[in-house]
Amino acid sequence: MPVDYHIHTRLCGHAEGELEEYVSQARARGLEEMGFSDHLPLYHLEAGDGRRRRYAMDLDELDGYVREVERLAAGARAPVIRLGIEADYIPGREADLERLLRAYPFDYVIGSVHFIDDWAFDDPLYVEEYSRRDLDRLYERYFGLVAGAAATGLFDIIGHVDLIKKFGFFPAGDLEGLYAGTAVLLARAGVAVEVSTAGLRKPVGEIYPGKRLLSHCRQAGVPVTLGSDAHAPRQVAMDYAQALDLLAAVGYDQVAVFRQRKKTLRSIQPGSGR
Ligand code: ZN
Ligand code: FE
Ligand code: FE
Ligand code: ZN
């Protein structure tokens, strides 16, 4: 089993379990490498905004998070533990983000789009907003933000790259052009794309990204990582057999791994994850 780079902790306010339990689960699943990537404090929201605690740790908890992951990473037992973070991409706030990221020795940064303007579109609380939207335009807007995130150069990995499908809303029109264009922009930016099993646990019931988008990523030469987006210890490396099948089906035989924000490619062992 290769890696799980998308793992949260109870610090974000909507995950459960101790960090050690996530590590034990990773060991039990036979992961070679894991990385914590809890939500970076929502640097773009006002201090009094209740969503700050609903979605992420507070700014004054970030030091403790980094220290706790570093302490675990210093342990000698498998798996290798990396220090990551999942950061929101908010257009216009790149300088604030860069300042925050520079202050810590992250091994990798996952860039995620969870907001379209002020709409937290992946929060079940606000799902009714989809029915008010033109889905073709919504998808174009979302993937525009994804390409924007990639182009900042602030992220090593794009998280759940087609998160906009989470609740199963798809435009009637053909998405091939949008997917192909997005893949080219991701390749040009040099970011990796996360293959995330979290989508299997959501209403859409499929991996992020779906097979068509992942095929375009493969054609464009975009590297991939693997993640479960675990918010509970039992979710670490969950459903990885399906992720590895999908990777094989579109022709990926390597995953990117990161240390001190340097990427290397590692071969996927055939038959791993079973
Ligand atoms: Zn989360
Ligand atoms: Fe996310
Ligand atoms: Fe996450
Ligand atoms: Zn996530």
Tab-separated table of C-alpha atoms and ligand atoms in Angstrom:
chain	number	residue	atom	x	y	z
A	1	MET	CA	0.000	0.000	0.000
A	2	PRO	CA	1.494	3.329	-0.987
A	3	VAL	CA	0.329	6.510	0.773
A	4	ASP	CA	-2.582	8.292	2.364
A	5	TYR	CA	-1.867	12.009	2.303
A	6	HIS	CA	-5.284	13.344	3.255
A	7	ILE	CA	-5.957	12.783	6.946
A	8	HIS	CA	-7.669	15.169	9.358
A	9	THR	CA	-7.542	15.400	13.168
A	10	ARG	CA	-10.066	16.416	15.808
A	11	LEU	CA	-8.519	19.910	15.782
A	12	CYS	CA	-10.616	20.870	12.745
A	13	GLY	CA	-13.785	20.544	14.833
A	14	HIS	CA	-15.524	18.003	12.578
A	15	ALA	CA	-13.227	14.955	12.826
A	16	GLU	CA	-12.811	12.417	15.608
A	17	GLY	CA	-10.101	10.309	17.189
A	18	GLU	CA	-6.584	10.782	18.457
A	19	LEU	CA	-3.669	11.190	16.066
A	20	GLU	CA	-2.179	7.937	17.379
A	21	GLU	CA	-5.335	6.094	16.327
A	22	TYR	CA	-4.933	7.327	12.753
A	23	VAL	CA	-1.329	6.136	12.798
A	24	SER	CA	-2.341	2.706	14.176
A	25	GLN	CA	-4.936	2.338	11.466
A	26	ALA	CA	-2.398	3.301	8.781
A	27	ARG	CA	-0.030	0.654	10.169
A	28	ALA	CA	-2.800	-1.961	10.259
A	29	ARG	CA	-3.666	-1.205	6.630
A	30	GLY	CA	-0.007	-1.611	5.658
A	31	LEU	CA	0.602	1.942	4.454
A	32	GLU	CA	4.244	2.763	3.706
A	33	GLU	CA	3.609	6.447	4.186
A	34	MET	CA	0.917	8.716	5.583
A	35	GLY	CA	0.497	12.428	6.016
A	36	PHE	CA	-1.688	14.543	8.226
A	37	SER	CA	-3.327	17.356	6.298
A	38	ASP	CA	-5.701	19.052	8.647
A	39	HIS	CA	-7.560	22.165	7.569
A	40	LEU	CA	-5.459	25.320	7.707
A	41	PRO	CA	-7.259	28.038	9.707
A	42	LEU	CA	-9.685	29.896	7.468
A	43	TYR	CA	-7.478	32.909	6.973
A	44	HIS	CA	-10.047	34.706	4.818
A	45	LEU	CA	-12.946	34.760	7.317
A	46	GLU	CA	-13.449	37.403	10.012
A	47	ALA	CA	-12.475	36.396	13.564
A	48	GLY	CA	-16.123	36.371	14.708
A	49	ASP	CA	-17.402	34.210	11.817
A	50	GLY	CA	-18.839	30.964	13.272
A	51	ARG	CA	-17.728	29.014	10.209
A	52	ARG	CA	-14.103	29.342	11.301
A	53	ARG	CA	-14.652	26.773	14.039
A	54	ARG	CA	-17.004	24.644	11.960
A	55	TYR	CA	-14.476	24.046	9.202
A	56	ALA	CA	-10.977	24.375	10.610
A	57	MET	CA	-8.679	24.739	13.582
A	58	ASP	CA	-8.029	28.157	15.041
A	59	LEU	CA	-4.899	30.096	14.243
A	60	ASP	CA	-3.592	29.609	17.772
A	61	GLU	CA	-3.875	25.814	17.397
A	62	LEU	CA	-1.640	25.586	14.346
A	63	ASP	CA	1.643	25.528	16.292
A	64	GLY	CA	0.359	22.649	18.425
A	65	TYR	CA	-0.793	20.705	15.367
A	66	VAL	CA	2.605	21.016	13.723
A	67	ARG	CA	4.386	20.023	16.927
A	68	GLU	CA	2.154	16.990	17.470
A	69	VAL	CA	2.647	15.684	13.929
A	70	GLU	CA	6.404	16.280	14.151
A	71	ARG	CA	6.519	14.353	17.429
A	72	LEU	CA	4.726	11.385	15.837
A	73	ALA	CA	6.897	11.600	12.728
A	74	ALA	CA	10.019	11.322	14.874
A	75	GLY	CA	8.913	7.841	16.063
A	76	ALA	CA	10.847	4.979	14.516
A	77	ARG	CA	7.952	2.677	13.586
A	78	ALA	CA	6.235	2.445	10.222
A	79	PRO	CA	4.632	4.138	8.445
A	80	VAL	CA	6.639	7.196	7.496
A	81	ILE	CA	4.657	10.237	8.665
A	82	ARG	CA	4.665	13.523	6.759
A	83	LEU	CA	3.504	16.956	7.833
A	84	GLY	CA	0.887	18.286	5.457
A	85	ILE	CA	-1.899	20.819	5.507
A	86	GLU	CA	-5.107	21.318	3.507
A	87	ALA	CA	-5.432	24.983	2.585
A	88	ASP	CA	-8.357	26.754	1.000
A	89	TYR	CA	-7.793	28.626	-2.210
A	90	ILE	CA	-9.345	32.084	-1.939
A	91	PRO	CA	-8.637	34.315	-4.957
A	92	GLY	CA	-7.055	37.593	-3.918
A	93	ARG	CA	-5.778	36.247	-0.600
A	94	GLU	CA	-2.641	34.551	-1.931
A	95	ALA	CA	-0.276	36.796	0.050
A	96	ASP	CA	-1.964	35.922	3.360
A	97	LEU	CA	-1.845	32.255	2.513
A	98	GLU	CA	1.789	32.384	1.477
A	99	ARG	CA	2.740	34.085	4.734
A	100	LEU	CA	0.961	31.394	6.790
A	101	LEU	CA	2.448	28.514	4.826
A	102	ARG	CA	5.974	29.881	4.967
A	103	ALA	CA	5.947	29.833	8.769
A	104	TYR	CA	5.893	26.011	8.987
A	105	PRO	CA	8.029	23.180	7.573
A	106	PHE	CA	5.242	21.419	5.669
A	107	ASP	CA	6.198	18.407	3.554
A	108	TYR	CA	3.301	19.172	1.216
A	109	VAL	CA	0.325	21.503	0.883
A	110	ILE	CA	-3.024	20.328	-0.470
A	111	GLY	CA	-4.932	23.131	-2.159
A	112	SER	CA	-8.686	22.745	-2.026
A	113	VAL	CA	-11.583	24.762	-3.344
A	114	HIS	CA	-14.398	24.616	-0.775
A	115	PHE	CA	-15.811	28.097	-1.410
A	116	ILE	CA	-17.380	29.678	-4.456
A	117	ASP	CA	-17.580	33.327	-3.458
A	118	ASP	CA	-19.031	32.991	0.032
A	119	TRP	CA	-20.847	29.699	-0.602
A	120	ALA	CA	-19.396	26.639	1.166
A	121	PHE	CA	-20.714	24.429	-1.622
A	122	ASP	CA	-19.587	21.128	-0.085
A	123	ASP	CA	-21.449	21.709	3.192
A	124	PRO	CA	-24.717	19.712	3.319
A	125	LEU	CA	-26.264	22.703	5.119
A	126	TYR	CA	-26.220	24.735	1.914
A	127	VAL	CA	-26.997	22.025	-0.636
A	128	GLU	CA	-30.262	23.661	-1.754
A	129	GLU	CA	-28.191	26.368	-3.446
A	130	TYR	CA	-27.395	23.902	-6.290
A	131	SER	CA	-30.985	23.977	-7.487
A	132	ARG	CA	-30.750	27.768	-7.864
A	133	ARG	CA	-27.667	27.533	-10.080
A	134	ASP	CA	-27.019	26.979	-13.752
A	135	LEU	CA	-24.925	23.818	-13.440
A	136	ASP	CA	-22.952	24.310	-16.662
A	137	ARG	CA	-21.821	27.720	-15.480
A	138	LEU	CA	-21.259	26.432	-11.954
A	139	TYR	CA	-18.902	23.707	-13.214
A	140	GLU	CA	-17.007	26.198	-15.365
A	141	ARG	CA	-16.685	28.515	-12.407
A	142	TYR	CA	-15.541	25.742	-10.080
A	143	PHE	CA	-12.915	24.356	-12.443
A	144	GLY	CA	-11.763	27.908	-13.113
A	145	LEU	CA	-11.054	28.213	-9.397
A	146	VAL	CA	-9.219	24.872	-9.435
A	147	ALA	CA	-7.027	26.067	-12.302
A	148	GLY	CA	-6.490	29.343	-10.451
A	149	ALA	CA	-5.398	27.455	-7.352
A	150	ALA	CA	-2.936	25.393	-9.368
A	151	ALA	CA	-1.520	28.483	-11.075
A	152	THR	CA	-0.632	30.182	-7.775
A	153	GLY	CA	2.207	27.713	-7.250
A	154	LEU	CA	1.320	27.671	-3.546
A	155	PHE	CA	0.059	24.080	-3.602
A	156	ASP	CA	1.750	20.740	-4.265
A	157	ILE	CA	-1.465	18.774	-4.622
A	158	ILE	CA	-5.007	19.689	-5.634
A	159	GLY	CA	-7.459	18.029	-3.231
A	160	HIS	CA	-10.664	16.317	-4.373
A	161	VAL	CA	-10.323	18.010	-7.752
A	162	ASP	CA	-13.957	17.551	-8.824
A	163	LEU	CA	-15.544	18.181	-5.412
A	164	ILE	CA	-18.332	20.139	-7.111
A	165	LYS	CA	-19.973	16.778	-7.957
A	166	LYS	CA	-20.216	15.807	-4.260
A	167	PHE	CA	-24.030	15.855	-4.055
A	168	GLY	CA	-24.527	14.350	-7.496
A	169	PHE	CA	-25.396	17.529	-9.414
A	170	PHE	CA	-24.002	17.329	-12.946
A	171	PRO	CA	-24.642	19.637	-15.896
A	172	ALA	CA	-26.605	18.267	-18.828
A	173	GLY	CA	-23.875	19.370	-21.231
A	174	ASP	CA	-20.741	17.476	-22.123
A	175	LEU	CA	-17.854	17.916	-19.682
A	176	GLU	CA	-15.051	16.544	-21.875
A	177	GLY	CA	-13.790	19.947	-22.995
A	178	LEU	CA	-13.791	21.362	-19.492
A	179	TYR	CA	-11.991	18.297	-18.140
A	180	ALA	CA	-9.409	18.305	-20.929
A	181	GLY	CA	-8.723	22.013	-20.499
A	182	THR	CA	-8.436	21.684	-16.731
A	183	ALA	CA	-6.002	18.774	-17.041
A	184	VAL	CA	-3.746	20.797	-19.348
A	185	LEU	CA	-3.716	23.716	-16.893
A	186	LEU	CA	-2.925	21.370	-13.988
A	187	ALA	CA	-0.056	19.852	-15.957
A	188	ARG	CA	1.296	23.273	-16.882
A	189	ALA	CA	1.184	24.348	-13.215
A	190	GLY	CA	3.123	21.265	-12.163
A	191	VAL	CA	0.732	20.239	-9.396
A	192	ALA	CA	-0.275	16.699	-8.532
A	193	VAL	CA	-3.890	15.628	-8.336
A	194	GLU	CA	-5.210	13.643	-5.420
A	195	VAL	CA	-7.127	10.453	-6.119
A	196	SER	CA	-9.515	10.528	-3.190
A	197	THR	CA	-11.739	7.722	-2.003
A	198	ALA	CA	-13.817	10.205	0.038
A	199	GLY	CA	-16.249	10.635	-2.853
A	200	LEU	CA	-17.312	7.013	-2.426
A	201	ARG	CA	-18.718	7.946	0.991
A	202	LYS	CA	-20.651	10.929	-0.380
A	203	PRO	CA	-23.979	11.128	-2.282
A	204	VAL	CA	-22.177	11.082	-5.665
A	205	GLY	CA	-20.692	7.676	-4.755
A	206	GLU	CA	-17.576	7.911	-6.903
A	207	ILE	CA	-13.895	8.635	-6.468
A	208	TYR	CA	-12.554	12.169	-6.897
A	209	PRO	CA	-11.685	12.600	-9.726
A	210	GLY	CA	-14.010	10.521	-11.868
A	211	LYS	CA	-12.599	8.301	-14.578
A	212	ARG	CA	-13.015	10.787	-17.456
A	213	LEU	CA	-11.234	13.617	-15.682
A	214	LEU	CA	-8.508	11.292	-14.415
A	215	SER	CA	-7.944	9.996	-17.967
A	216	HIS	CA	-7.408	13.559	-19.150
A	217	CYS	CA	-4.965	14.114	-16.283
A	218	ARG	CA	-3.085	11.001	-17.344
A	219	GLN	CA	-2.934	12.159	-20.973
A	220	ALA	CA	-1.731	15.600	-19.925
A	221	GLY	CA	0.973	14.114	-17.674
A	222	VAL	CA	-0.400	15.229	-14.290
A	223	PRO	CA	1.075	13.197	-11.401
A	224	VAL	CA	-1.252	11.721	-8.767
A	225	THR	CA	-1.254	11.104	-5.035
A	226	LEU	CA	-3.695	9.067	-2.947
A	227	GLY	CA	-5.879	10.133	-0.066
A	228	SER	CA	-8.910	9.060	1.933
A	229	ASP	CA	-9.792	12.476	3.429
A	230	ALA	CA	-10.200	10.555	6.696
A	231	HIS	CA	-12.151	12.365	9.390
A	232	ALA	CA	-12.168	9.242	11.590
A	233	PRO	CA	-9.390	6.683	12.166
A	234	ARG	CA	-11.289	3.819	10.496
A	235	GLN	CA	-11.389	5.835	7.255
A	236	VAL	CA	-7.609	5.814	6.741
A	237	ALA	CA	-6.824	4.200	3.365
A	238	MET	CA	-10.482	3.221	3.102
A	239	ASP	CA	-11.597	1.716	-0.251
A	240	TYR	CA	-8.049	1.801	-1.628
A	241	ALA	CA	-8.590	-1.299	-3.758
A	242	GLN	CA	-11.051	0.748	-5.825
A	243	ALA	CA	-8.624	3.659	-6.113
A	244	LEU	CA	-5.820	1.373	-7.274
A	245	ASP	CA	-8.140	-0.271	-9.808
A	246	LEU	CA	-9.049	3.157	-11.184
A	247	LEU	CA	-5.390	4.203	-11.407
A	248	ALA	CA	-4.543	1.002	-13.254
A	249	ALA	CA	-7.534	1.413	-15.567
A	250	VAL	CA	-6.384	4.834	-16.762
A	251	GLY	CA	-2.720	3.843	-16.938
A	252	TYR	CA	-1.056	5.264	-13.832
A	253	ASP	CA	1.696	3.074	-12.344
A	254	GLN	CA	3.320	5.685	-10.085
A	255	VAL	CA	2.251	8.002	-7.296
A	256	ALA	CA	3.954	11.208	-6.207
A	257	VAL	CA	5.335	11.410	-2.681
A	258	PHE	CA	6.545	14.575	-0.985
A	259	ARG	CA	9.201	15.505	1.513
A	260	GLN	CA	9.972	19.124	2.365
A	261	ARG	CA	7.870	20.095	-0.627
A	262	LYS	CA	10.012	18.085	-3.039
A	263	LYS	CA	8.184	15.578	-5.182
A	264	THR	CA	9.413	12.122	-6.151
A	265	LEU	CA	7.572	9.397	-8.014
A	266	ARG	CA	7.140	5.946	-6.563
A	267	SER	CA	5.959	2.830	-8.386
A	268	ILE	CA	2.712	1.264	-7.327
A	269	GLN	CA	3.218	-2.425	-6.649
A	270	PRO	CA	0.811	-4.417	-8.783
A	271	GLY	CA	-1.754	-6.145	-6.612
A	272	SER	CA	-1.170	-3.898	-3.591
A	273	GLY	CA	-4.259	-2.885	-1.702
A	274	ARG	CA	-5.893	-6.284	-1.904
B	1	ZN	ZN	-12.718	18.378	6.923
B	2	FE	FE	-11.439	19.453	1.548
B	3	FE	FE	-9.863	17.195	3.857
B	4	ZN	ZN	-11.109	17.506	2.167
